[in-house]
Coordinates of C-alpha atoms in Angstrom, one line a residue:
M12 CA -18.3 32.1 4.7
S13 CA -17.4 34.6 2.0
G14 CA -16.9 34.7 -1.8
P15 CA -19.1 33.6 -4.7
A16 CA -21.4 30.6 -4.5
F17 CA -20.2 27.1 -5.3
E18 CA -20.6 26.1 -9.0
D19 CA -21.6 22.6 -7.7
T20 CA -21.7 20.7 -4.5
Y21 CA -20.5 17.1 -4.1
D22 CA -20.7 14.6 -1.3
V23 CA -16.9 14.0 -1.6
V24 CA -14.2 15.9 -3.4
V25 CA -10.8 14.2 -3.8
V26 CA -7.8 16.4 -4.4
G27 CA -5.1 14.7 -6.5
G28 CA -5.3 11.9 -9.1
G29 CA -2.5 9.6 -8.1
H30 CA -2.8 6.2 -6.6
A31 CA -4.4 7.4 -3.3
G32 CA -6.7 9.8 -5.1
A33 CA -7.9 7.3 -7.7
E34 CA -8.8 4.8 -5.0
A35 CA -10.4 7.4 -2.7
A36 CA -12.6 8.6 -5.5
A37 CA -13.6 5.1 -6.6
A38 CA -14.4 4.0 -3.1
A39 CA -16.6 7.0 -2.3
A40 CA -18.5 6.7 -5.6
R41 CA -19.1 3.0 -5.0
L42 CA -20.9 3.9 -1.8
G43 CA -23.3 6.1 -3.8
A44 CA -21.6 9.3 -2.8
R45 CA -21.6 12.0 -5.5
T46 CA -17.9 12.4 -6.1
A47 CA -15.5 14.7 -7.9
L48 CA -11.8 14.1 -8.4
V49 CA -9.8 17.3 -9.0
T50 CA -6.3 17.1 -10.4
S51 CA -4.0 19.5 -12.1
A52 CA -3.8 17.4 -15.3
L53 CA -6.4 14.8 -16.3
E54 CA -3.8 13.0 -18.5
T55 CA -1.7 12.1 -15.4
I56 CA -4.5 10.4 -13.4
G57 CA -2.9 7.1 -12.3
Q58 CA 0.6 8.2 -13.2
M59 CA 3.4 5.9 -12.1
S60 CA 5.8 8.6 -11.0
C61 CA 8.7 6.2 -10.2
N62 CA 9.0 2.5 -10.9
P63 CA 6.5 1.1 -13.4
A64 CA 5.8 -1.8 -11.1
V65 CA 3.0 -2.9 -8.8
G66 CA 3.2 -5.4 -5.9
G67 CA 6.0 -7.2 -4.1
V68 CA 6.4 -8.6 -0.6
A69 CA 3.3 -7.4 1.5
K70 CA 2.6 -4.8 -1.2
G71 CA 1.1 -7.5 -3.5
T72 CA -1.3 -8.4 -0.7
V73 CA -2.4 -4.8 -0.3
V74 CA -3.2 -4.7 -4.1
R75 CA -5.4 -7.7 -3.6
E76 CA -7.1 -6.1 -0.6
V77 CA -7.7 -2.9 -2.4
D78 CA -9.3 -5.0 -5.2
A79 CA -11.5 -6.9 -2.7
L80 CA -12.8 -3.6 -1.6
G81 CA -13.7 -2.5 -5.1
G82 CA -10.6 -0.6 -6.0
V83 CA -9.0 0.0 -9.4
M84 CA -5.4 -0.9 -8.9
G85 CA -5.8 -4.6 -9.5
R86 CA -8.0 -4.2 -12.5
A87 CA -5.6 -1.6 -14.1
T88 CA -2.6 -3.9 -13.4
D89 CA -4.3 -6.8 -15.2
R90 CA -4.8 -4.5 -18.2
A91 CA -1.2 -3.2 -18.2
T92 CA 1.1 -6.1 -17.1
V93 CA 4.1 -6.7 -19.4
Q94 CA 6.1 -8.9 -16.9
F95 CA 5.0 -10.9 -13.9
R96 CA 7.0 -12.6 -11.2
M97 CA 5.9 -14.5 -8.1
L98 CA 8.4 -13.6 -5.4
N99 CA 9.4 -15.9 -2.5
R100 CA 8.9 -19.0 -4.5
G101 CA 11.7 -20.6 -2.6
K102 CA 9.4 -20.5 0.5
G103 CA 6.0 -21.9 1.1
P104 CA 3.0 -20.6 -1.0
A105 CA 1.7 -18.8 2.2
V106 CA 4.3 -16.1 1.7
W107 CA 4.3 -16.0 -2.1
S108 CA 4.2 -12.4 -3.3
P109 CA 3.0 -11.3 -6.8
R110 CA 4.8 -8.4 -8.6
A111 CA 4.1 -7.0 -12.0
Q112 CA 5.9 -4.6 -14.4
C113 CA 3.4 -2.5 -16.1
D114 CA 3.2 -0.5 -19.4
R115 CA 3.3 2.9 -17.8
G116 CA 1.0 4.5 -20.4
L117 CA -1.5 1.7 -20.5
Y118 CA -1.7 1.6 -16.7
R119 CA -2.4 5.3 -16.5
R120 CA -5.1 5.1 -19.2
A121 CA -6.7 2.1 -17.6
V122 CA -7.0 3.9 -14.2
R123 CA -8.7 6.9 -15.9
A124 CA -11.0 4.7 -17.9
L125 CA -12.1 2.8 -14.8
L126 CA -12.8 6.0 -12.9
E127 CA -14.7 7.6 -15.7
A128 CA -16.8 4.5 -16.1
R129 CA -17.9 4.7 -12.4
P130 CA -21.4 6.2 -12.0
G131 CA -21.6 9.2 -9.8
L132 CA -17.9 10.1 -10.3
V133 CA -16.6 13.0 -12.4
T134 CA -12.9 14.0 -13.0
L135 CA -12.1 17.7 -13.2
Q136 CA -8.9 19.5 -14.2
G137 CA -7.8 22.3 -11.9
T138 CA -5.0 23.2 -9.4
V139 CA -6.5 23.5 -5.9
A140 CA -5.4 26.7 -4.2
R141 CA -7.3 26.6 -1.0
L142 CA -10.0 25.0 1.1
V143 CA -13.2 26.8 2.0
F144 CA -14.1 26.7 5.7
D145 CA -17.2 27.3 7.7
G146 CA -15.8 27.8 11.1
A147 CA -13.5 24.7 11.8
R148 CA -15.3 22.6 9.1
V149 CA -14.1 22.2 5.5
V150 CA -17.1 22.8 3.2
G151 CA -15.4 23.1 -0.2
L152 CA -12.4 24.3 -2.2
E153 CA -11.2 26.8 -4.7
T154 CA -8.8 26.3 -7.7
L155 CA -6.2 28.7 -9.1
E156 CA -8.5 28.8 -12.2
G157 CA -11.2 30.4 -10.1
R158 CA -13.6 27.4 -9.7
R159 CA -15.4 26.9 -6.4
L160 CA -16.7 23.4 -5.5
G161 CA -18.7 22.6 -2.4
A162 CA -18.2 19.4 -0.5
R163 CA -19.5 17.5 2.5
A164 CA -16.1 15.8 2.8
V165 CA -12.7 16.5 1.2
V166 CA -9.9 14.0 0.8
I167 CA -6.4 15.4 0.0
T168 CA -4.0 13.1 -1.8
T169 CA -1.4 15.4 -3.2
G170 CA 1.6 13.0 -2.9
T171 CA 4.9 14.9 -3.3
F172 CA 3.4 18.1 -4.7
L173 CA 3.0 20.1 -1.5
R174 CA 6.0 22.5 -1.7
G175 CA 7.8 19.9 -3.7
R176 CA 11.3 20.7 -4.9
L177 CA 13.3 18.6 -7.4
H178 CA 17.1 18.4 -7.0
I179 CA 19.8 17.2 -9.5
G180 CA 23.2 17.8 -8.0
T181 CA 23.7 20.8 -5.7
T182 CA 23.1 23.6 -8.3
T183 CA 19.8 22.5 -9.9
A184 CA 16.7 22.8 -7.8
I185 CA 13.3 23.2 -9.4
A186 CA 9.9 23.7 -7.7
G187 CA 7.7 20.7 -8.7
G188 CA 5.8 17.7 -7.6
R189 CA 7.5 15.5 -10.2
A190 CA 9.5 16.1 -13.3
G191 CA 7.7 18.5 -15.6
E192 CA 4.9 19.4 -13.2
G193 CA 4.6 22.3 -10.8
A194 CA 4.5 22.2 -7.0
T195 CA 1.5 23.1 -4.9
T196 CA 2.3 25.9 -2.4
H197 CA -1.0 27.8 -1.7
L198 CA -2.7 24.7 -0.2
A199 CA 0.4 23.8 1.8
E200 CA 0.5 27.3 3.4
Q201 CA -3.2 27.2 4.2
L202 CA -3.0 23.8 5.9
E203 CA -0.1 25.0 8.0
A204 CA -1.9 28.2 8.9
A205 CA -4.9 26.1 9.9
G206 CA -2.8 24.5 12.6
L207 CA -1.6 21.2 11.0
T208 CA 2.0 20.3 11.8
A209 CA 4.1 19.9 8.6
A210 CA 7.5 18.2 8.2
R211 CA 9.7 17.3 5.2
F212 CA 10.7 14.0 3.6
K213 CA 12.6 13.2 0.5
T214 CA 12.5 10.5 -2.1
G215 CA 14.1 9.9 -5.4
T216 CA 14.1 8.3 -8.8
P217 CA 16.8 6.7 -11.0
P218 CA 17.8 7.7 -14.6
R219 CA 16.1 6.1 -17.5
I220 CA 18.0 4.8 -20.6
D221 CA 17.4 3.9 -24.2
G222 CA 17.2 0.1 -24.5
R223 CA 18.6 0.3 -28.0
S224 CA 21.9 1.4 -26.5
V225 CA 22.2 -1.6 -24.2
D226 CA 24.4 -4.7 -24.8
F227 CA 21.8 -7.3 -23.6
G228 CA 24.2 -10.2 -24.4
A229 CA 26.2 -9.2 -21.3
L230 CA 23.2 -9.2 -19.0
L231 CA 21.2 -11.9 -17.2
R232 CA 17.7 -12.2 -18.7
Q233 CA 14.7 -12.6 -16.4
E234 CA 11.5 -13.9 -18.1
S235 CA 7.9 -13.3 -17.1
E236 CA 6.2 -16.0 -15.1
L237 CA 2.6 -15.0 -16.1
A238 CA 2.1 -18.2 -18.2
D239 CA 3.2 -20.4 -15.3
F240 CA 0.6 -18.9 -13.0
T241 CA -2.1 -17.5 -15.3
Y242 CA -2.4 -14.9 -12.6
R243 CA -5.0 -12.2 -12.3
W244 CA -4.7 -9.4 -9.8
S245 CA -8.4 -8.6 -9.7
H246 CA -10.9 -11.0 -8.2
F247 CA -13.5 -9.7 -10.6
R248 CA -14.0 -10.4 -14.3
D249 CA -15.7 -7.8 -16.6
A250 CA -17.2 -8.6 -20.0
G251 CA -14.8 -6.2 -21.7
D252 CA -11.6 -7.4 -20.1
P253 CA -8.8 -7.6 -22.7
P254 CA -6.6 -10.6 -23.0
P255 CA -3.1 -10.6 -21.4
L256 CA -0.5 -8.4 -23.1
P257 CA 2.7 -9.7 -24.7
Q258 CA 5.3 -10.3 -22.0
L259 CA 8.7 -8.6 -21.9
P260 CA 11.9 -9.6 -20.0
C261 CA 13.7 -7.7 -17.3
W262 CA 17.5 -7.7 -17.2
Q263 CA 19.9 -8.0 -14.3
T264 CA 23.3 -6.4 -14.0
Y265 CA 25.5 -4.8 -11.3
L266 CA 27.1 -1.5 -10.2
E267 CA 30.7 -2.6 -9.5
A268 CA 34.0 -1.1 -8.3
P269 CA 34.5 1.5 -11.1
G270 CA 31.0 3.0 -10.7
K271 CA 31.2 2.9 -6.9
A272 CA 34.5 4.8 -7.0
L273 CA 33.0 7.4 -9.4
I274 CA 30.1 8.0 -7.0
A275 CA 32.4 8.3 -4.0
E276 CA 34.6 10.8 -5.9
H277 CA 31.6 13.0 -6.7
L278 CA 29.6 12.5 -3.5
G279 CA 29.9 16.1 -2.5
E280 CA 28.0 17.1 -5.7
S281 CA 25.0 15.0 -4.8
A282 CA 22.0 17.0 -3.5
M283 CA 21.8 14.8 -0.5
Y284 CA 25.4 14.8 0.5
G285 CA 26.3 18.3 -0.8
G286 CA 23.9 20.0 1.6
A287 CA 21.0 20.9 -0.8
I288 CA 18.6 18.5 1.0
G289 CA 18.2 18.0 4.7
A290 CA 15.1 15.9 4.8
R291 CA 15.1 12.2 5.6
G292 CA 14.6 9.6 2.8
P293 CA 13.3 6.0 2.8
R294 CA 15.6 3.6 4.6
Y295 CA 14.5 0.6 2.5
C296 CA 14.7 2.2 -0.9
P297 CA 18.0 4.2 -0.5
S298 CA 19.7 6.3 -3.1
V299 CA 22.8 4.8 -4.6
E300 CA 24.8 7.5 -2.7
D301 CA 23.4 6.1 0.5
K302 CA 24.4 2.6 -0.5
I303 CA 28.0 3.6 -1.2
V304 CA 28.2 5.4 2.2
R305 CA 26.4 2.9 4.3
F306 CA 27.7 -0.3 2.7
P307 CA 31.3 0.4 1.8
E308 CA 32.3 -3.2 2.1
A309 CA 29.8 -4.4 -0.5
V310 CA 31.6 -5.6 -3.7
R311 CA 28.7 -4.7 -6.0
H312 CA 25.1 -3.5 -6.0
Q313 CA 22.3 -5.2 -8.0
L314 CA 20.5 -3.3 -10.7
F315 CA 17.5 -4.3 -12.8
L316 CA 16.6 -2.9 -16.2
E317 CA 12.8 -2.8 -16.4
P318 CA 10.7 -2.1 -19.4
E319 CA 8.6 1.1 -19.4
G320 CA 6.1 -0.2 -21.9
L321 CA 5.3 -2.0 -25.2
D322 CA 5.6 1.1 -27.3
T323 CA 8.9 2.4 -26.1
S324 CA 12.5 1.2 -25.8
E325 CA 13.0 3.2 -22.6
L326 CA 14.2 1.2 -19.6
Y327 CA 14.0 2.1 -15.8
V328 CA 17.3 1.5 -14.0
N329 CA 16.0 0.0 -10.7
G330 CA 18.6 0.3 -7.9
L331 CA 20.3 3.5 -9.1
S332 CA 18.1 6.2 -7.5
T333 CA 20.3 9.3 -7.4
S334 CA 20.6 13.1 -7.1
L335 CA 24.1 13.4 -8.6
P336 CA 24.6 15.9 -11.5
A337 CA 23.4 14.6 -14.9
P338 CA 26.9 14.2 -16.4
V339 CA 28.0 12.2 -13.4
Q340 CA 24.9 9.9 -13.7
L341 CA 25.8 9.2 -17.3
A342 CA 29.4 8.5 -16.5
V343 CA 28.3 6.0 -13.7
L344 CA 25.8 4.3 -16.1
R345 CA 28.6 3.7 -18.5
T346 CA 30.7 1.8 -15.9
V347 CA 28.0 -0.8 -15.7
R348 CA 28.3 -4.0 -17.6
G349 CA 26.1 -3.9 -20.7
L350 CA 25.6 -0.1 -20.4
E351 CA 29.0 1.0 -21.7
R352 CA 27.3 2.9 -24.6
A353 CA 24.2 3.8 -22.7
V354 CA 22.1 6.7 -23.8
M355 CA 20.5 8.4 -20.8
T356 CA 17.0 9.5 -21.8
R357 CA 16.1 11.1 -18.4
A358 CA 18.3 12.0 -15.4
G359 CA 17.4 10.8 -12.0
Y360 CA 16.5 13.3 -9.3
A361 CA 15.6 13.7 -5.6
I362 CA 12.5 15.4 -4.5
E363 CA 11.8 17.0 -1.1
Y364 CA 8.2 17.6 -0.1
D365 CA 5.8 18.4 2.8
Y366 CA 4.0 15.7 4.7
Y367 CA 1.8 15.8 7.8
P368 CA 2.8 13.5 10.7
P369 CA -0.1 11.1 10.7
T370 CA -0.6 11.0 14.4
Q371 CA -2.8 14.1 13.6
L372 CA -5.3 11.7 12.1
D373 CA -7.8 9.3 13.5
A374 CA -8.2 5.6 12.5
T375 CA -10.3 6.7 9.5
L376 CA -7.5 9.0 8.3
R377 CA -9.7 12.0 9.2
V378 CA -7.9 15.1 10.4
R379 CA -8.9 15.4 14.0
A380 CA -8.5 19.2 14.2
L381 CA -10.5 20.0 11.0
D382 CA -13.9 18.5 10.5
G383 CA -14.7 17.2 7.0
L384 CA -11.1 16.7 5.9
W385 CA -9.2 13.4 5.3
L386 CA -5.6 12.8 4.1
A387 CA -4.2 9.8 2.2
G388 CA -1.0 8.7 0.5
Q389 CA 2.5 10.2 0.7
I390 CA 1.1 13.3 2.4
N391 CA 0.9 11.0 5.5
G392 CA 4.6 10.1 5.3
T393 CA 4.4 6.9 3.4
T394 CA 6.2 5.7 0.3
G395 CA 4.9 3.3 -2.4
Y396 CA 2.0 3.1 -4.8
E397 CA 0.4 0.3 -2.9
E398 CA 0.6 2.0 0.5
A399 CA -1.0 5.1 -1.1
A400 CA -3.8 3.0 -2.7
G401 CA -4.6 1.3 0.6
Q402 CA -4.9 4.7 2.4
G403 CA -7.0 6.0 -0.5
V404 CA -9.6 3.2 0.0
V405 CA -9.8 3.9 3.8
A406 CA -10.0 7.7 3.4
G407 CA -12.4 7.5 0.4
L408 CA -14.8 5.1 2.1
N409 CA -14.9 7.0 5.4
A410 CA -15.3 10.4 3.6
G411 CA -18.2 8.9 1.7
L412 CA -19.7 7.3 4.7
A413 CA -19.5 10.6 6.7
A414 CA -21.0 12.6 3.8
L415 CA -23.9 10.1 3.6
G416 CA -24.5 10.2 7.4
R417 CA -23.3 6.6 7.9
P418 CA -21.0 5.1 10.6
P419 CA -17.3 5.1 10.0
L420 CA -15.3 2.0 8.9
V421 CA -12.1 0.9 10.6
L422 CA -10.1 -2.1 9.3
G423 CA -8.4 -4.0 12.1
R424 CA -4.8 -5.3 12.1
E425 CA -6.1 -8.8 12.2
S426 CA -8.1 -8.4 9.0
S427 CA -5.7 -6.8 6.5
Y428 CA -2.4 -5.3 5.8
I429 CA -4.3 -2.1 5.1
G430 CA -5.4 -2.2 8.7
V431 CA -1.8 -2.6 9.8
L432 CA -0.7 0.3 7.6
V433 CA -3.3 2.7 8.9
D434 CA -2.9 1.7 12.5
D435 CA 0.9 2.0 12.4
L436 CA 0.6 5.5 10.9
V437 CA -2.0 7.0 13.2
T438 CA -0.8 5.2 16.4
R439 CA 3.0 5.2 16.1
G440 CA 3.7 7.9 13.5
V441 CA 6.7 8.0 11.2
D442 CA 10.3 9.2 11.5
E443 CA 11.1 8.1 7.9
P444 CA 9.0 7.4 4.8
Y445 CA 6.9 4.4 5.8
R446 CA 7.0 1.2 3.8
L447 CA 4.9 -1.9 4.5
F448 CA 6.6 -5.2 5.2
T449 CA 5.2 -8.6 6.2
S450 CA 7.2 -8.3 9.5
R451 CA 4.9 -5.4 10.5
S452 CA 1.9 -7.7 10.8
E453 CA 1.2 -10.1 13.7
F454 CA -1.0 -12.2 11.4
R455 CA 1.1 -13.0 8.4
L456 CA -0.2 -16.5 7.9
T457 CA -3.9 -15.6 8.0
V458 CA -3.5 -12.3 6.1
R459 CA -2.3 -13.6 2.7
Q460 CA -2.6 -12.5 -0.9
D461 CA -4.7 -15.5 -1.9
N462 CA -7.5 -15.0 0.7
A463 CA -8.1 -11.2 0.5
L464 CA -11.6 -11.8 -0.8
R465 CA -12.4 -14.2 2.0
R466 CA -11.2 -11.7 4.6
L467 CA -12.7 -8.5 3.2
S468 CA -15.8 -9.4 1.1
A469 CA -18.1 -9.2 4.2
V470 CA -16.9 -5.6 4.7
G471 CA -17.4 -4.8 1.0
E472 CA -20.9 -6.3 1.0
G473 CA -21.8 -4.7 4.3
V474 CA -21.2 -1.2 3.2
G475 CA -22.5 -1.8 -0.3
L476 CA -19.4 -1.7 -2.5
Y477 CA -20.3 -4.4 -5.0
T478 CA -22.6 -4.4 -8.1
P479 CA -25.0 -7.4 -8.3
D480 CA -22.7 -9.1 -10.8
E481 CA -19.6 -8.6 -8.6
L482 CA -21.4 -9.9 -5.5
A483 CA -22.3 -13.0 -7.5
Q484 CA -18.6 -13.4 -8.4
V485 CA -17.6 -13.1 -4.8
R486 CA -20.1 -15.8 -3.7
R487 CA -18.9 -18.1 -6.5
R488 CA -15.3 -17.7 -5.5
L489 CA -15.9 -18.4 -1.8
A490 CA -18.2 -21.3 -2.6
A491 CA -15.4 -22.8 -4.9
E492 CA -12.9 -22.6 -2.0
D493 CA -15.3 -24.3 0.4
E494 CA -16.2 -27.0 -2.3
T495 CA -12.5 -27.7 -3.0
R496 CA -11.7 -28.2 0.6
T497 CA -14.8 -30.4 1.1
L498 CA -13.7 -32.5 -1.9
A499 CA -10.3 -32.9 -0.4
E500 CA -11.6 -34.1 2.9
R501 CA -14.1 -36.5 1.3
T502 CA -12.2 -38.0 -1.6
S503 CA -10.1 -41.1 -1.2
I504 CA -7.0 -41.6 -3.3
S505 CA -5.3 -45.0 -3.8
P506 CA -1.5 -45.6 -3.5
A507 CA -1.3 -46.1 -7.3
Q508 CA -3.0 -42.8 -8.0
A509 CA -1.1 -40.8 -5.4
G510 CA 2.3 -42.5 -6.0
P511 CA 3.5 -40.4 -9.1
V512 CA 2.4 -37.1 -7.5
L513 CA 4.2 -37.8 -4.2
A514 CA 7.3 -39.3 -6.0
A515 CA 7.7 -36.0 -8.0
V516 CA 8.4 -34.1 -4.7
G517 CA 10.3 -36.9 -2.9
E518 CA 7.5 -38.1 -0.7
P519 CA 6.7 -41.7 0.0
A520 CA 3.3 -43.2 -1.2
P521 CA 0.8 -44.3 1.4
S522 CA 0.4 -48.1 2.0
Q523 CA -3.4 -47.9 1.6
A524 CA -6.1 -45.5 0.3
V525 CA -6.3 -42.2 2.3
R526 CA -8.2 -39.0 2.1
V527 CA -6.7 -36.4 -0.3
A528 CA -6.7 -33.8 2.5
E529 CA -4.3 -36.0 4.6
L530 CA -1.7 -36.1 1.8
A531 CA -2.2 -32.4 0.9
R532 CA -1.0 -31.4 4.4
R533 CA 2.5 -32.5 3.4
P534 CA 4.5 -29.4 2.8
A535 CA 5.5 -29.9 -0.9
V536 CA 2.5 -31.8 -2.1
S537 CA 0.0 -30.0 -4.5
L538 CA -3.7 -30.4 -3.6
R539 CA -4.7 -29.8 -7.2
A540 CA -2.3 -32.5 -8.5
L541 CA -3.8 -35.0 -6.0
L542 CA -7.4 -34.2 -7.0
D543 CA -6.4 -34.5 -10.6
A544 CA -4.8 -37.9 -9.9
A545 CA -8.0 -39.0 -8.1
G546 CA -10.1 -38.1 -11.1
V547 CA -11.7 -35.0 -9.5
A548 CA -11.9 -31.9 -11.6
V549 CA -10.9 -28.6 -9.9
G550 CA -13.0 -25.8 -11.3
D551 CA -11.2 -22.7 -9.9
P552 CA -7.4 -23.0 -9.7
E553 CA -7.1 -19.9 -7.5
A554 CA -9.7 -21.4 -5.0
A555 CA -7.6 -24.6 -4.9
V556 CA -4.6 -22.6 -3.7
T557 CA -6.5 -21.1 -0.8
A558 CA -8.0 -24.5 0.1
E559 CA -4.6 -26.1 0.0
L560 CA -3.1 -23.5 2.4
E561 CA -5.9 -23.8 4.8
L562 CA -5.3 -27.5 5.0
K563 CA -1.5 -27.4 5.2
Y564 CA -1.4 -24.8 8.0
A565 CA -4.6 -25.6 9.8
G566 CA -3.0 -25.8 13.3
Y567 CA -1.0 -22.6 12.9
L568 CA -4.0 -20.8 11.4
A569 CA -6.2 -21.8 14.4
R570 CA -3.7 -20.4 16.8
E571 CA -3.3 -17.1 14.8
R572 CA -7.0 -16.7 14.5
A573 CA -7.4 -17.1 18.3
A574 CA -4.9 -14.3 18.8
A575 CA -6.7 -12.2 16.2
A576 CA -10.0 -12.8 18.1
R577 CA -8.3 -11.6 21.3
L578 CA -7.2 -8.4 19.6
A579 CA -10.6 -7.9 18.2
R580 CA -12.1 -8.1 21.7
M581 CA -9.6 -5.5 22.9
A582 CA -10.7 -3.4 19.9
E583 CA -14.3 -3.6 21.1
F584 CA -13.2 -1.8 24.3
E585 CA -13.8 1.8 23.1
L586 CA -12.1 4.8 24.7
P587 CA -14.1 8.0 24.9
A588 CA -12.8 10.7 22.6
D589 CA -12.7 13.3 25.4
L590 CA -10.7 11.3 28.0
P591 CA -8.5 13.7 30.1
Y592 CA -5.3 11.7 29.8
A593 CA -3.2 14.5 31.2
G594 CA -4.9 14.2 34.5
M595 CA -4.8 10.4 34.9
R596 CA -2.1 10.0 37.5
A597 CA -2.5 6.3 37.5
L598 CA -0.7 6.3 34.2
S599 CA 3.0 6.9 33.7
T600 CA 4.0 10.4 32.6
E601 CA 5.1 9.1 29.2
A602 CA 1.8 7.2 28.7
R603 CA -0.2 10.4 29.6
Q604 CA 1.8 12.5 27.1
K605 CA 1.7 10.0 24.3
L606 CA -2.0 9.2 24.7
E607 CA -2.9 12.9 24.9
V608 CA -1.4 13.3 21.4
V609 CA -2.6 10.1 19.7
R610 CA -6.1 9.8 21.4
P611 CA -6.5 6.2 20.6
R612 CA -10.0 4.9 19.6
T613 CA -9.8 1.6 21.4
L614 CA -7.8 -0.2 24.2
A615 CA -6.1 -2.3 21.5
Q616 CA -4.8 0.9 19.8
A617 CA -3.7 2.4 23.1
G618 CA -1.6 -0.8 23.7
R619 CA 0.4 -0.1 20.5
V620 CA 1.2 3.5 21.4
P621 CA 5.0 3.6 22.1
G622 CA 5.6 4.2 25.8
V623 CA 2.3 2.7 27.0
S624 CA 3.0 -0.3 29.2
P625 CA 0.8 -3.3 30.1
S626 CA 0.2 -1.8 33.6
D627 CA -0.8 1.5 32.0
L628 CA -3.4 -0.4 29.9
Q629 CA -4.7 -2.1 33.0
N630 CA -5.1 1.2 34.9
L631 CA -6.5 2.9 31.8
M632 CA -9.2 0.2 31.6
V633 CA -10.1 0.6 35.2
E634 CA -10.3 4.4 34.9
V635 CA -12.6 4.1 31.9
E636 CA -14.8 1.6 33.7
R637 CA -15.0 3.8 36.7
R638 CA -16.0 6.8 34.5
R639 CA -18.7 4.7 32.9
R640 CA -20.1 3.8 36.2
G641 CA -20.1 7.4 37.2
A642 CA -18.1 6.8 40.3
G643 CA -16.2 9.8 41.7
S644 CA -18.1 12.2 39.6
G645 CA -17.2 15.8 40.3
A646 CA -13.7 14.8 41.5
P647 CA -10.5 15.2 39.4
W648 CA -9.3 12.1 37.6
G649 CA -7.1 10.0 39.8
A650 CA -7.8 12.1 42.9
G651 CA -8.1 10.7 46.4
D652 CA -6.5 7.3 46.1
G653 CA -3.2 7.9 44.2
G654 CA -4.5 6.2 41.1
A655 CA -6.4 3.1 40.1
P656 CA -5.7 -0.2 41.8
A657 CA -3.9 -3.0 40.0
A658 CA -6.1 -5.4 38.2
G659 CA -6.1 -8.9 39.5

């Protein structure tokens, strides 16, 4: 190892101050690891580079899980929410999904304040140029400014900055990680030289407009629902928590035939369709050019005008992500109802960037080929603030645990959407920017936004993430859930008391007194309303929601939890890291090739590798058991008998 000595050495150094970096730094510091977060501009820590929104279907659950593990996203959202909606309200509360519009500036400042209030965590400004190695182990980093920091573990969370390139039309291409900020090239070149495989993805952002130029009378107004739910994203209450902010509306409009025709006319001037970009973009958040090409039969496309903050009139035009030339973008905007006189404050753009296929990582998000290095966020081929935050927690916790000489932490698919996200990435890889959906989880009913604390607090307590006050809050919340359910099962309610509650949702009243729990199992009936009618006070409304869902779906939950237990048992069957898959002739050729690349940690993970069949799993289990017993030592794997016998 050459060069000047390190100016300081930390347990964990996090590179990048976006959503993944903020959570990684917070998680490592909560463990007691001495942590530094290094970013090119301290003012942009927690920056919402695209939509000023948090949450949504599956994503809202991830925010709650991050919070249950001590993260900052939920707390920052509570401090910055200017509009709240509960999605999927037409369905049962088990699939309700919270989503918040945030004041962009307040959110960013909240994240920075929360990080800088964390003991053992420092934030440093600098552009990381290279990692410092001792053999194949990362031991620190150097910045372009000449600073050298030592580290027992490094987490890279550079988002779209690695060789990022911004495109507006086919003639404007600017090196940068986002508008107004430079790209990172030195680090990208070093990682590739160190043997990591890199690929390219693209994403984009829509134009912004001045709200003072909008005819709101022509638009559909969408009010905040915060007052209806009194919703808090964070499970934890701090003494200095500010009250909720004033709420702002969103506005709905459409891109219709004139705008579609204009986009089609200028399609060849788009960076994507004019040949300036060849990388693949997110399927589920397509550019408006993609919408026109892929859905020509659509009469119109929905747009939302979303507030950027309380201190600005700027609006985000959700649904109009584009890389068309700026004059064309403005012309398209002015075809939209209500935007005929729109003033475009910022043009939309596409951005192309490096990512590292995540099958190069293990289940802790550690780079298998380079000891001491973890990756999290868009660098792993994902899209979305919430996906980045979930990875940040996993990488930060495991980097901190490794630096402190403690065992790693792996979240299972049965325990969280974060577990689903990480397992999908490292087991299956990505061929387009990965976005989390409820359909990706086998356990959607047991893994809900309301019970994140119930599912993950044992993990948080086990690794020491909570302060004494937070641990007390956890125990009060779980006790309130248990108490509410017990009250429902023990409290009788008369027909006269229950009648009005049931009539309000079209349900018949019972002919005699029954337990509240029995009536609460009916799909549309509110547990809290029944307890109120029976004269029983409910102390914690959020706890009542969880208790109600546990009652309503008890049978389904029991079956799903049994399936989760089976998966957990498979996850306990560990596979040695040095298994010679290439020589296991009992496995199919495809299985040998895929397993050699992924190197799954457990039998359960092996079963999710594409191309691995149930018979491959059976034979793999037999081979591992044979190896453990020491049978056939000295002979090649699979030699002598043509492979392992079928299990039975």
